[in-house]
């Protein structure tokens, strides 16, 4: 059940942060550029899914991607240009794709392919909880607690693969 818990925790931290990121980026680079950068990061994320599916060592990949993403997350607060925003969103999108794809593979292999729907449920539950938690934290305490939640969530998720 560790992959399910890791997926839930990482999705919670990720969504808590990404409640704020569009607003942060729009304030720095404008709405049009923000939409463009999100589109580019989606393409990069899709490519990462294909590449990750062919790589060995999924447990280690999931842990490394979560730790790397935890290290990158705080830089969202310092993005000032389109190039930085593109690099930030592409790296976080690719790292989450690597984490999620690798985690799903670990889960499928640990359950012999049974109850695979539970992985999706864990991620979607984390998405819902993270969105609500991120909005509440940002409303009452500001941006830094949300960033801290996202970083801690990714570090915890990586530890579940150790």
mmCIF file with all atom_site columns, N, CA and C in Angstrom, residues 45-46 48-54 58 61-62 94-108 119 161:
data_model
loop_
_atom_site.group_PDB
_atom_site.id
_atom_site.type_symbol
_atom_site.label_atom_id
_atom_site.label_alt_id
_atom_site.label_comp_id
_atom_site.label_asym_id
_atom_site.label_entity_id
_atom_site.label_seq_id
_atom_site.pdbx_PDB_ins_code
_atom_site.Cartn_x
_atom_site.Cartn_y
_atom_site.Cartn_z
_atom_site.occupancy
_atom_site.B_iso_or_equiv
_atom_site.pdbx_formal_charge
_atom_site.auth_seq_id
_atom_site.auth_comp_id
_atom_site.auth_asym_id
_atom_site.auth_atom_id
_atom_site.pdbx_PDB_model_num
ATOM 1  N N  . UNK A 1 45  ? 5.599  16.773 -20.558 1.00 0.00 ? 45  UNK A N  1
ATOM 2  C CA . UNK A 1 45  ? 5.110  15.743 -19.645 1.00 0.00 ? 45  UNK A CA 1
ATOM 3  C C  . UNK A 1 45  ? 4.689  14.491 -20.421 1.00 0.00 ? 45  UNK A C  1
ATOM 4  N N  . UNK A 1 46  ? 4.050  14.678 -21.556 1.00 0.00 ? 46  UNK A N  1
ATOM 5  C CA . UNK A 1 46  ? 3.626  13.542 -22.386 1.00 0.00 ? 46  UNK A CA 1
ATOM 6  C C  . UNK A 1 46  ? 4.831  12.751 -22.895 1.00 0.00 ? 46  UNK A C  1
ATOM 7  N N  . UNK A 1 48  ? 7.694  12.593 -21.428 1.00 0.00 ? 48  UNK A N  1
ATOM 8  C CA . UNK A 1 48  ? 8.259  11.916 -20.259 1.00 0.00 ? 48  UNK A CA 1
ATOM 9  C C  . UNK A 1 48  ? 7.519  10.618 -19.959 1.00 0.00 ? 48  UNK A C  1
ATOM 10 N N  . UNK A 1 49  ? 6.210  10.599 -20.163 1.00 0.00 ? 49  UNK A N  1
ATOM 11 C CA . UNK A 1 49  ? 5.441  9.373  -19.938 1.00 0.00 ? 49  UNK A CA 1
ATOM 12 C C  . UNK A 1 49  ? 5.931  8.248  -20.839 1.00 0.00 ? 49  UNK A C  1
ATOM 13 N N  . UNK A 1 50  ? 6.163  8.559  -22.091 1.00 0.00 ? 50  UNK A N  1
ATOM 14 C CA . UNK A 1 50  ? 6.617  7.557  -23.053 1.00 0.00 ? 50  UNK A CA 1
ATOM 15 C C  . UNK A 1 50  ? 8.016  7.070  -22.698 1.00 0.00 ? 50  UNK A C  1
ATOM 16 N N  . UNK A 1 51  ? 8.906  7.992  -22.383 1.00 0.00 ? 51  UNK A N  1
ATOM 17 C CA . UNK A 1 51  ? 10.287 7.627  -22.063 1.00 0.00 ? 51  UNK A CA 1
ATOM 18 C C  . UNK A 1 51  ? 10.345 6.820  -20.762 1.00 0.00 ? 51  UNK A C  1
ATOM 19 N N  . UNK A 1 52  ? 9.616  7.253  -19.751 1.00 0.00 ? 52  UNK A N  1
ATOM 20 C CA . UNK A 1 52  ? 9.635  6.576  -18.453 1.00 0.00 ? 52  UNK A CA 1
ATOM 21 C C  . UNK A 1 52  ? 9.145  5.136  -18.562 1.00 0.00 ? 52  UNK A C  1
ATOM 22 N N  . UNK A 1 53  ? 8.181  4.908  -19.425 1.00 0.00 ? 53  UNK A N  1
ATOM 23 C CA . UNK A 1 53  ? 7.631  3.560  -19.580 1.00 0.00 ? 53  UNK A CA 1
ATOM 24 C C  . UNK A 1 53  ? 8.688  2.566  -20.053 1.00 0.00 ? 53  UNK A C  1
ATOM 25 N N  . UNK A 1 54  ? 9.763  3.069  -20.632 1.00 0.00 ? 54  UNK A N  1
ATOM 26 C CA . UNK A 1 54  ? 10.814 2.193  -21.165 1.00 0.00 ? 54  UNK A CA 1
ATOM 27 C C  . UNK A 1 54  ? 12.021 2.052  -20.229 1.00 0.00 ? 54  UNK A C  1
ATOM 28 N N  . UNK A 1 58  ? 11.950 1.317  -11.525 1.00 0.00 ? 58  UNK A N  1
ATOM 29 C CA . UNK A 1 58  ? 10.848 2.249  -11.282 1.00 0.00 ? 58  UNK A CA 1
ATOM 30 C C  . UNK A 1 58  ? 10.779 2.755  -9.848  1.00 0.00 ? 58  UNK A C  1
ATOM 31 N N  . UNK A 1 61  ? 13.346 5.412  -9.573  1.00 0.00 ? 61  UNK A N  1
ATOM 32 C CA . UNK A 1 61  ? 12.921 6.554  -10.384 1.00 0.00 ? 61  UNK A CA 1
ATOM 33 C C  . UNK A 1 61  ? 11.860 7.377  -9.669  1.00 0.00 ? 61  UNK A C  1
ATOM 34 N N  . UNK A 1 62  ? 10.896 6.700  -9.070  1.00 0.00 ? 62  UNK A N  1
ATOM 35 C CA . UNK A 1 62  ? 9.826  7.408  -8.352  1.00 0.00 ? 62  UNK A CA 1
ATOM 36 C C  . UNK A 1 62  ? 10.408 8.210  -7.194  1.00 0.00 ? 62  UNK A C  1
ATOM 37 N N  . UNK A 1 94  ? 7.467  17.212 -15.885 1.00 0.00 ? 94  UNK A N  1
ATOM 38 C CA . UNK A 1 94  ? 8.196  15.996 -16.254 1.00 0.00 ? 94  UNK A CA 1
ATOM 39 C C  . UNK A 1 94  ? 8.491  15.162 -15.007 1.00 0.00 ? 94  UNK A C  1
ATOM 40 N N  . UNK A 1 95  ? 8.930  15.806 -13.944 1.00 0.00 ? 95  UNK A N  1
ATOM 41 C CA . UNK A 1 95  ? 9.236  15.059 -12.719 1.00 0.00 ? 95  UNK A CA 1
ATOM 42 C C  . UNK A 1 95  ? 7.992  14.401 -12.131 1.00 0.00 ? 95  UNK A C  1
ATOM 43 N N  . UNK A 1 96  ? 6.841  15.088 -12.185 1.00 0.00 ? 96  UNK A N  1
ATOM 44 C CA . UNK A 1 96  ? 5.632  14.450 -11.679 1.00 0.00 ? 96  UNK A CA 1
ATOM 45 C C  . UNK A 1 96  ? 5.217  13.286 -12.573 1.00 0.00 ? 96  UNK A C  1
ATOM 46 N N  . UNK A 1 97  ? 5.388  13.432 -13.884 1.00 0.00 ? 97  UNK A N  1
ATOM 47 C CA . UNK A 1 97  ? 5.067  12.325 -14.792 1.00 0.00 ? 97  UNK A CA 1
ATOM 48 C C  . UNK A 1 97  ? 5.948  11.120 -14.520 1.00 0.00 ? 97  UNK A C  1
ATOM 49 N N  . UNK A 1 98  ? 7.228  11.365 -14.302 1.00 0.00 ? 98  UNK A N  1
ATOM 50 C CA . UNK A 1 98  ? 8.147  10.266 -13.988 1.00 0.00 ? 98  UNK A CA 1
ATOM 51 C C  . UNK A 1 98  ? 7.742  9.610  -12.670 1.00 0.00 ? 98  UNK A C  1
ATOM 52 N N  . UNK A 1 99  ? 7.447  10.431 -11.655 1.00 0.00 ? 99  UNK A N  1
ATOM 53 C CA . UNK A 1 99  ? 7.019  9.892  -10.365 1.00 0.00 ? 99  UNK A CA 1
ATOM 54 C C  . UNK A 1 99  ? 5.738  9.066  -10.518 1.00 0.00 ? 99  UNK A C  1
ATOM 55 N N  . UNK A 1 100 ? 4.751  9.637  -11.166 1.00 0.00 ? 100 UNK A N  1
ATOM 56 C CA . UNK A 1 100 ? 3.445  8.996  -11.263 1.00 0.00 ? 100 UNK A CA 1
ATOM 57 C C  . UNK A 1 100 ? 3.491  7.722  -12.104 1.00 0.00 ? 100 UNK A C  1
ATOM 58 N N  . UNK A 1 101 ? 4.173  7.768  -13.229 1.00 0.00 ? 101 UNK A N  1
ATOM 59 C CA . UNK A 1 101 ? 4.281  6.589  -14.092 1.00 0.00 ? 101 UNK A CA 1
ATOM 60 C C  . UNK A 1 101 ? 5.058  5.482  -13.389 1.00 0.00 ? 101 UNK A C  1
ATOM 61 N N  . UNK A 1 102 ? 6.155  5.846  -12.758 1.00 0.00 ? 102 UNK A N  1
ATOM 62 C CA . UNK A 1 102 ? 6.963  4.853  -12.047 1.00 0.00 ? 102 UNK A CA 1
ATOM 63 C C  . UNK A 1 102 ? 6.204  4.283  -10.856 1.00 0.00 ? 102 UNK A C  1
ATOM 64 N N  . UNK A 1 103 ? 5.536  5.160  -10.113 1.00 0.00 ? 103 UNK A N  1
ATOM 65 C CA . UNK A 1 103 ? 4.748  4.700  -8.966  1.00 0.00 ? 103 UNK A CA 1
ATOM 66 C C  . UNK A 1 103 ? 3.626  3.763  -9.360  1.00 0.00 ? 103 UNK A C  1
ATOM 67 N N  . UNK A 1 104 ? 2.969  4.082  -10.462 1.00 0.00 ? 104 UNK A N  1
ATOM 68 C CA . UNK A 1 104 ? 1.894  3.213  -10.949 1.00 0.00 ? 104 UNK A CA 1
ATOM 69 C C  . UNK A 1 104 ? 2.461  1.842  -11.317 1.00 0.00 ? 104 UNK A C  1
ATOM 70 N N  . UNK A 1 105 ? 3.594  1.827  -11.985 1.00 0.00 ? 105 UNK A N  1
ATOM 71 C CA . UNK A 1 105 ? 4.204  0.559  -12.371 1.00 0.00 ? 105 UNK A CA 1
ATOM 72 C C  . UNK A 1 105 ? 4.591  -0.265 -11.139 1.00 0.00 ? 105 UNK A C  1
ATOM 73 N N  . UNK A 1 106 ? 5.156  0.394  -10.137 1.00 0.00 ? 106 UNK A N  1
ATOM 74 C CA . UNK A 1 106 ? 5.502  -0.303 -8.895  1.00 0.00 ? 106 UNK A CA 1
ATOM 75 C C  . UNK A 1 106 ? 4.246  -0.893 -8.267  1.00 0.00 ? 106 UNK A C  1
ATOM 76 N N  . UNK A 1 107 ? 3.173  -0.109 -8.239  1.00 0.00 ? 107 UNK A N  1
ATOM 77 C CA . UNK A 1 107 ? 1.925  -0.594 -7.647  1.00 0.00 ? 107 UNK A CA 1
ATOM 78 C C  . UNK A 1 107 ? 1.355  -1.778 -8.421  1.00 0.00 ? 107 UNK A C  1
ATOM 79 N N  . UNK A 1 108 ? 1.319  -1.677 -9.739  1.00 0.00 ? 108 UNK A N  1
ATOM 80 C CA . UNK A 1 108 ? 0.785  -2.768 -10.563 1.00 0.00 ? 108 UNK A CA 1
ATOM 81 C C  . UNK A 1 108 ? 1.587  -4.036 -10.340 1.00 0.00 ? 108 UNK A C  1
ATOM 82 N N  . UNK A 1 119 ? -4.920 3.032  -7.583  1.00 0.00 ? 119 UNK A N  1
ATOM 83 C CA . UNK A 1 119 ? -3.865 4.023  -7.763  1.00 0.00 ? 119 UNK A CA 1
ATOM 84 C C  . UNK A 1 119 ? -4.477 5.340  -8.260  1.00 0.00 ? 119 UNK A C  1
ATOM 85 N N  . UNK A 1 161 ? 9.200  5.080  -1.027  1.00 0.00 ? 161 UNK A N  1
ATOM 86 C CA . UNK A 1 161 ? 9.817  4.187  -2.011  1.00 0.00 ? 161 UNK A CA 1
ATOM 87 C C  . UNK A 1 161 ? 11.204 3.730  -1.608  1.00 0.00 ? 161 UNK A C  1
#
